[in-house]
PDB file of C-alpha atoms in Angstrom:
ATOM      1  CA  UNK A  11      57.653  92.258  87.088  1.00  0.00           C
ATOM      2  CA  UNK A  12      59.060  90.880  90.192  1.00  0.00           C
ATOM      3  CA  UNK A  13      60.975  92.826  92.526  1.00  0.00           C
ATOM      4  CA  UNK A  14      64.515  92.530  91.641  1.00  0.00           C
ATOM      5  CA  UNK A  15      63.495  91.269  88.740  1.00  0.00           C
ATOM      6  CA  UNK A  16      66.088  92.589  85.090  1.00  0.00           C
ATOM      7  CA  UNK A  17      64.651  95.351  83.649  1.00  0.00           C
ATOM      8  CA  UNK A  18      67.526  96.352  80.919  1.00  0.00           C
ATOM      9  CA  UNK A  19      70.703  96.932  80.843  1.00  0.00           C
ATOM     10  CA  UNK A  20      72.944  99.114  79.755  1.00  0.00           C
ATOM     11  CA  UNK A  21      76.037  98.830  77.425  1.00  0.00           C
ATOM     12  CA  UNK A  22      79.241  98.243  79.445  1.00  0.00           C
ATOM     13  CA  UNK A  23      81.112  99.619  76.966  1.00  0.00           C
ATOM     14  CA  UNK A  24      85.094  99.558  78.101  1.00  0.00           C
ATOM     15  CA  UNK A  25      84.414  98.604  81.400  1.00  0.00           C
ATOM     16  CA  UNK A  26      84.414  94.516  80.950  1.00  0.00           C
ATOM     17  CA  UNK A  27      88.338  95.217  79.785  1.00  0.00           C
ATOM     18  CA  UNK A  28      88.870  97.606  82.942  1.00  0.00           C
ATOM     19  CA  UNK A  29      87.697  94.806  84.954  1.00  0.00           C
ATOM     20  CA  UNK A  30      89.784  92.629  83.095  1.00  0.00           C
ATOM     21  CA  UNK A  31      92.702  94.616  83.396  1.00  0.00           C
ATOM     22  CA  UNK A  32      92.068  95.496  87.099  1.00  0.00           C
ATOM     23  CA  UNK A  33      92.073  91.481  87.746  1.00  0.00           C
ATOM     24  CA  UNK A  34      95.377  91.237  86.057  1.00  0.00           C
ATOM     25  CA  UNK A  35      97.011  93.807  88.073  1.00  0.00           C
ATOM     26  CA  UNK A  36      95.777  92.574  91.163  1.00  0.00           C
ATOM     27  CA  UNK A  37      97.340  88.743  90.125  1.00  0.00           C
ATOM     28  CA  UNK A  38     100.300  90.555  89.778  1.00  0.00           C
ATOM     29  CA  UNK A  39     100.328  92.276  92.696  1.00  0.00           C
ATOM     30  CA  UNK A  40      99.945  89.208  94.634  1.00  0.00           C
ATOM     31  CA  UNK A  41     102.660  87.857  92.622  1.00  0.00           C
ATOM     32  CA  UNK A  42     104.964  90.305  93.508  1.00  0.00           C
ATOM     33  CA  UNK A  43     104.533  90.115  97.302  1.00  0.00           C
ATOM     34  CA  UNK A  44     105.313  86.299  97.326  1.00  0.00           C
ATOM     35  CA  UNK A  45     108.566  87.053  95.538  1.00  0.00           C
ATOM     36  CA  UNK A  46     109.156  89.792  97.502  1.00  0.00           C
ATOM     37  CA  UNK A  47     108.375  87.241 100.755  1.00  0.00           C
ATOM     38  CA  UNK A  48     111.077  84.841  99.013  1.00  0.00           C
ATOM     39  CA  UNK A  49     113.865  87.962  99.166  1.00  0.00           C
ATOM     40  CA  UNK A  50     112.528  88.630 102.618  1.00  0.00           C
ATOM     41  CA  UNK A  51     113.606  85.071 103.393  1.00  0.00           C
ATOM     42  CA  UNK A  52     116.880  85.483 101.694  1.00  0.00           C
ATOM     43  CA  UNK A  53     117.995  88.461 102.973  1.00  0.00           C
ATOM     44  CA  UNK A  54     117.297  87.109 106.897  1.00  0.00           C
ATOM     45  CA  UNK A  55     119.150  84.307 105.942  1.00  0.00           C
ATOM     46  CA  UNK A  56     122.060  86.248 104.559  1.00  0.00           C
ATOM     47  CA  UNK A  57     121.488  88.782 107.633  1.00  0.00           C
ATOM     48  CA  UNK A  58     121.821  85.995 110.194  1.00  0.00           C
ATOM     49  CA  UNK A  59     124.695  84.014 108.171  1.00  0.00           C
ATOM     50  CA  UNK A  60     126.812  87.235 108.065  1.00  0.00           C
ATOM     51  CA  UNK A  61     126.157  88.086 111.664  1.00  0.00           C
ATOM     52  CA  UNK A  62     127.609  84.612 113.151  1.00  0.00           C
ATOM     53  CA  UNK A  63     130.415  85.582 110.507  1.00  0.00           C
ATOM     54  CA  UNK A  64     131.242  89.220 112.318  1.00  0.00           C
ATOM     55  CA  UNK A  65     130.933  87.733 115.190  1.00  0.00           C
ATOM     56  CA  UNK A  66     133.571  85.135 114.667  1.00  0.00           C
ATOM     57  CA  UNK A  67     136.160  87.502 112.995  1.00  0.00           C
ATOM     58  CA  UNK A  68     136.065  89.464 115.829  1.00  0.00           C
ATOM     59  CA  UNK A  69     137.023  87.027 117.986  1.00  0.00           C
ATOM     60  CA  UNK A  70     139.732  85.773 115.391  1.00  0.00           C
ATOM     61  CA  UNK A  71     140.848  89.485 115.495  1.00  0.00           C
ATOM     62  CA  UNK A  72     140.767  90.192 119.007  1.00  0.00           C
ATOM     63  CA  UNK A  73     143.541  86.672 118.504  1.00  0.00           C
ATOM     64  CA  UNK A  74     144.886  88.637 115.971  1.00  0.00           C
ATOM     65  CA  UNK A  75     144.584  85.970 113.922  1.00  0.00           C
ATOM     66  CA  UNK A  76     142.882  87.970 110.984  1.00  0.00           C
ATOM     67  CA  UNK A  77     143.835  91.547 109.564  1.00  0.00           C
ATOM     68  CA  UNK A  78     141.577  94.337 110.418  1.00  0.00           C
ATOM     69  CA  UNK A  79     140.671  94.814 106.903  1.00  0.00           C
ATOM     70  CA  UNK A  80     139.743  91.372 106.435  1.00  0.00           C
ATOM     71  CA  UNK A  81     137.449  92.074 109.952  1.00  0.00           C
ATOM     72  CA  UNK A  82     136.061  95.325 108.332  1.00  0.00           C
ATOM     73  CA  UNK A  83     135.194  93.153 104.835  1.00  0.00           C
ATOM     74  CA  UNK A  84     132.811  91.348 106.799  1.00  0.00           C
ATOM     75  CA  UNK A  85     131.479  93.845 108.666  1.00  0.00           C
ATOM     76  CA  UNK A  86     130.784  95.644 105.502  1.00  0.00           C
ATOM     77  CA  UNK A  87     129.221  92.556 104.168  1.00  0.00           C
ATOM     78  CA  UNK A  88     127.074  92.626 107.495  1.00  0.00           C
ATOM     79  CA  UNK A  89     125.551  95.770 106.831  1.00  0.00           C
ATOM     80  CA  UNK A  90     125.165  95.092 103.133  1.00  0.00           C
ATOM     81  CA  UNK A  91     122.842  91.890 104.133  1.00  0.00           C
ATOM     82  CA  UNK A  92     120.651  94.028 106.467  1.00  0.00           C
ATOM     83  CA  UNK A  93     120.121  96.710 104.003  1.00  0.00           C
ATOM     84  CA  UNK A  94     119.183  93.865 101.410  1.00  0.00           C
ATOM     85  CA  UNK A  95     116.797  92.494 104.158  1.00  0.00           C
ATOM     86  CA  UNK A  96     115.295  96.270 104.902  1.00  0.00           C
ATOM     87  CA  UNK A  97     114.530  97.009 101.177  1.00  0.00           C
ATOM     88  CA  UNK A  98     113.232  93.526 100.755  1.00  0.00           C
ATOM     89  CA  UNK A  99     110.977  93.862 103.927  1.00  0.00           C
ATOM     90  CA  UNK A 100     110.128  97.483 102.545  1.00  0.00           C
ATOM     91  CA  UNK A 101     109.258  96.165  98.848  1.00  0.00           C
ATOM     92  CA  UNK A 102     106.562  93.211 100.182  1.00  0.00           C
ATOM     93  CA  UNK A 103     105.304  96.195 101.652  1.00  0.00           C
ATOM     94  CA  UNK A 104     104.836  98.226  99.384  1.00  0.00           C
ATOM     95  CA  UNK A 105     103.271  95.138  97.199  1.00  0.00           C
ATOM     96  CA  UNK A 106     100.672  94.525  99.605  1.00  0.00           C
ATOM     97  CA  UNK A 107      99.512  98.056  98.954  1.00  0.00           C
ATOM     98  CA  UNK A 108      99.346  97.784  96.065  1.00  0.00           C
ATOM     99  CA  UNK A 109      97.181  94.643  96.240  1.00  0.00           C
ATOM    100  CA  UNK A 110      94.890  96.963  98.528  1.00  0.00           C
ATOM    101  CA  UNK A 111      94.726  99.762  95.871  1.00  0.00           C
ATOM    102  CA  UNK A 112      94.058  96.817  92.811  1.00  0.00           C
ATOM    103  CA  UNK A 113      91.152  95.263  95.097  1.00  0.00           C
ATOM    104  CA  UNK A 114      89.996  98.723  95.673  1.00  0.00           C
ATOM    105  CA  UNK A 115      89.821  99.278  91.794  1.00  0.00           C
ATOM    106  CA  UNK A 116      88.569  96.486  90.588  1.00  0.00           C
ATOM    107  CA  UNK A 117      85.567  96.514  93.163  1.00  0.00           C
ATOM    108  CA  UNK A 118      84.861  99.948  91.957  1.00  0.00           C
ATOM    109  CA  UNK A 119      84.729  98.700  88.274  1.00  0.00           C
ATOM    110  CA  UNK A 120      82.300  95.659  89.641  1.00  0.00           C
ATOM    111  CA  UNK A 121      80.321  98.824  90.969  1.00  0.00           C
ATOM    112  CA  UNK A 122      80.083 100.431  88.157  1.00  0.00           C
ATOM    113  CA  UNK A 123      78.959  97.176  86.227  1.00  0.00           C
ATOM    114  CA  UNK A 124      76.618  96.134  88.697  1.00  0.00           C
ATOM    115  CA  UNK A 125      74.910  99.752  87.864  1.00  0.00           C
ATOM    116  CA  UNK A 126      74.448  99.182  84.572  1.00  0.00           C
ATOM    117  CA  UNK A 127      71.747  96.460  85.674  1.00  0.00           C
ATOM    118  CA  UNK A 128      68.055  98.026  85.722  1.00  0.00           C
ATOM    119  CA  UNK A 129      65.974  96.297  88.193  1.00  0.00           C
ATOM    120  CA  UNK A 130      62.753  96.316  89.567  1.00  0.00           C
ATOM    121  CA  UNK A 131      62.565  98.011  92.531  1.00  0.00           C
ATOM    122  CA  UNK A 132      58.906  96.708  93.596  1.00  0.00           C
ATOM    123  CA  UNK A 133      56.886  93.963  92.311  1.00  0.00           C
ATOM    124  CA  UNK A 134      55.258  96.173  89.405  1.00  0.00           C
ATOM    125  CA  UNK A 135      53.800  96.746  85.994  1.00  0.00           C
ATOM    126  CA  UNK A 136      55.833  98.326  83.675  1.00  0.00           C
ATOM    127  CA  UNK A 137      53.240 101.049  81.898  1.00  0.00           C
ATOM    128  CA  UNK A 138      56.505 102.465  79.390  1.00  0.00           C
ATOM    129  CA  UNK A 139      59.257 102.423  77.730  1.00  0.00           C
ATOM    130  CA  UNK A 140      60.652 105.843  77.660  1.00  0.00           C
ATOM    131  CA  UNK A 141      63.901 104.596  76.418  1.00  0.00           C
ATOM    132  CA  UNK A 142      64.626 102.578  72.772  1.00  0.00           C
ATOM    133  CA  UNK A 143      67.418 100.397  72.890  1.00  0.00           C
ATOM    134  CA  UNK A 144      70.602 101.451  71.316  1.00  0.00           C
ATOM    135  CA  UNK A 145      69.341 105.191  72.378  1.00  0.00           C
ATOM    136  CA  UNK A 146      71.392 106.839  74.852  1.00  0.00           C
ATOM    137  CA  UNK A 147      70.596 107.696  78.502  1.00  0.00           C
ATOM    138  CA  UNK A 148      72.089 110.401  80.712  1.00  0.00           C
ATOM    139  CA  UNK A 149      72.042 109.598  84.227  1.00  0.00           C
ATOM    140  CA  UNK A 150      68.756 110.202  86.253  1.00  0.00           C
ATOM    141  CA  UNK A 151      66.843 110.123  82.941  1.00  0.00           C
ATOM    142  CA  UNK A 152      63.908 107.291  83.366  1.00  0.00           C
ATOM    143  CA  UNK A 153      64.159 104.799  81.270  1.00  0.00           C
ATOM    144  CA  UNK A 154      60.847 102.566  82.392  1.00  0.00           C
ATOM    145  CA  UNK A 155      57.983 103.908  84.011  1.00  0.00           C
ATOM    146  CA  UNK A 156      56.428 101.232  86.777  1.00  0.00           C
ATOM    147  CA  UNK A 157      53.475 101.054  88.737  1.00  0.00           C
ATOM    148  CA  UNK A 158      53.196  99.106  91.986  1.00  0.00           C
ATOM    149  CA  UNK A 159      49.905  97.156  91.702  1.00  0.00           C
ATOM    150  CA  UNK A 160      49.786  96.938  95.498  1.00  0.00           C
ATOM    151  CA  UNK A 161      48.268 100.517  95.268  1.00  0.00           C
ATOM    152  CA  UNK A 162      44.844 101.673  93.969  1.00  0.00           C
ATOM    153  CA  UNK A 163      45.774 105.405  91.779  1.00  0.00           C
ATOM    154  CA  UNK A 164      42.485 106.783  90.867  1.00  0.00           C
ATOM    155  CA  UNK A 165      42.249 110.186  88.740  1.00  0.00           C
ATOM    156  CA  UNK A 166      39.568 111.598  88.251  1.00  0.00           C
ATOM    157  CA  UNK A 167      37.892 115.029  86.911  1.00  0.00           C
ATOM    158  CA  UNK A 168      35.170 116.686  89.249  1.00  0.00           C
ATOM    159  CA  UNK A 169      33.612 119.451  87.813  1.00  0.00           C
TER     160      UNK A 169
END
């Protein structure tokens, strides 16, 4: 055997549809943050729109050309669009942690698949199988035994 070289590996079990599942949620996470980007884009819009809008009642009340209520209607409208635009602007963010904590998770699951590969860790002979497969393994048990053949073992009896 090489080093590096596949050894065995072991049964995945459930965690091929983890990572399956963890790559879904993460699409969707980044999903969600572009339409959250879209409200973000909406709300500024509406934020700026109703702004210039206050701003010329005011002047069309300080005329008294408009009521007060009608003044206060768009004020209220004002405050309406920059609450939209702060939730908005609070929602991507909260998406783009959760795109963070799906990345997170699903290179965990690659972890734990990527340990499930038995690999040489030298260029060696492999003296045993201590393992069948389809038999089950707890962790630390040795499954192969190796020996490097860069190094000369002798054992011998001396009486």
């Amino acid at each position: 055997m090489k080093k590096n070289q596949l050894l065995g590996e072991m049964d995945a079990v459930d965690l091929v549809a983890k990572k399956a599942a963890a790559d879904a949620a993460l699409a969707k996470a980044e999903q969600n943050i572009a339409a959250f980007e879209a409200q973000i884009t909406e709300a500024a819009s509406r934020k700026e729109l109703t702004g210039k809008t206050v701003a010329r009642y005011r002047e069309l009340y300080a005329a008294q050309a408009i009521s007060a209520e009608a003044l206060e209607n768009k004020q209220n409208e004002a405050i309406a669009a920059a609450a939209s635009y702060e939730a908005a602007t609070a929602s991507a963010s909260a998406a783009r942690e959760e795109v963070v904590k799906a990345r997170a998770e699903r290179t965990g699951i690659e972890q734990q698949l990527n340990n499930l590969r038995l690999v040489s860790p030298v260029d060696a002979l492999v003296i045993a199988r201590d393992a069948e497969p389809g038999a089950t393994v707890v962790a630390g048990q040795a499954v192969f035994r190796l020996v490097d053949t860069s190094t000369l073992w002798v054992r011998t009896r001396i009486d």
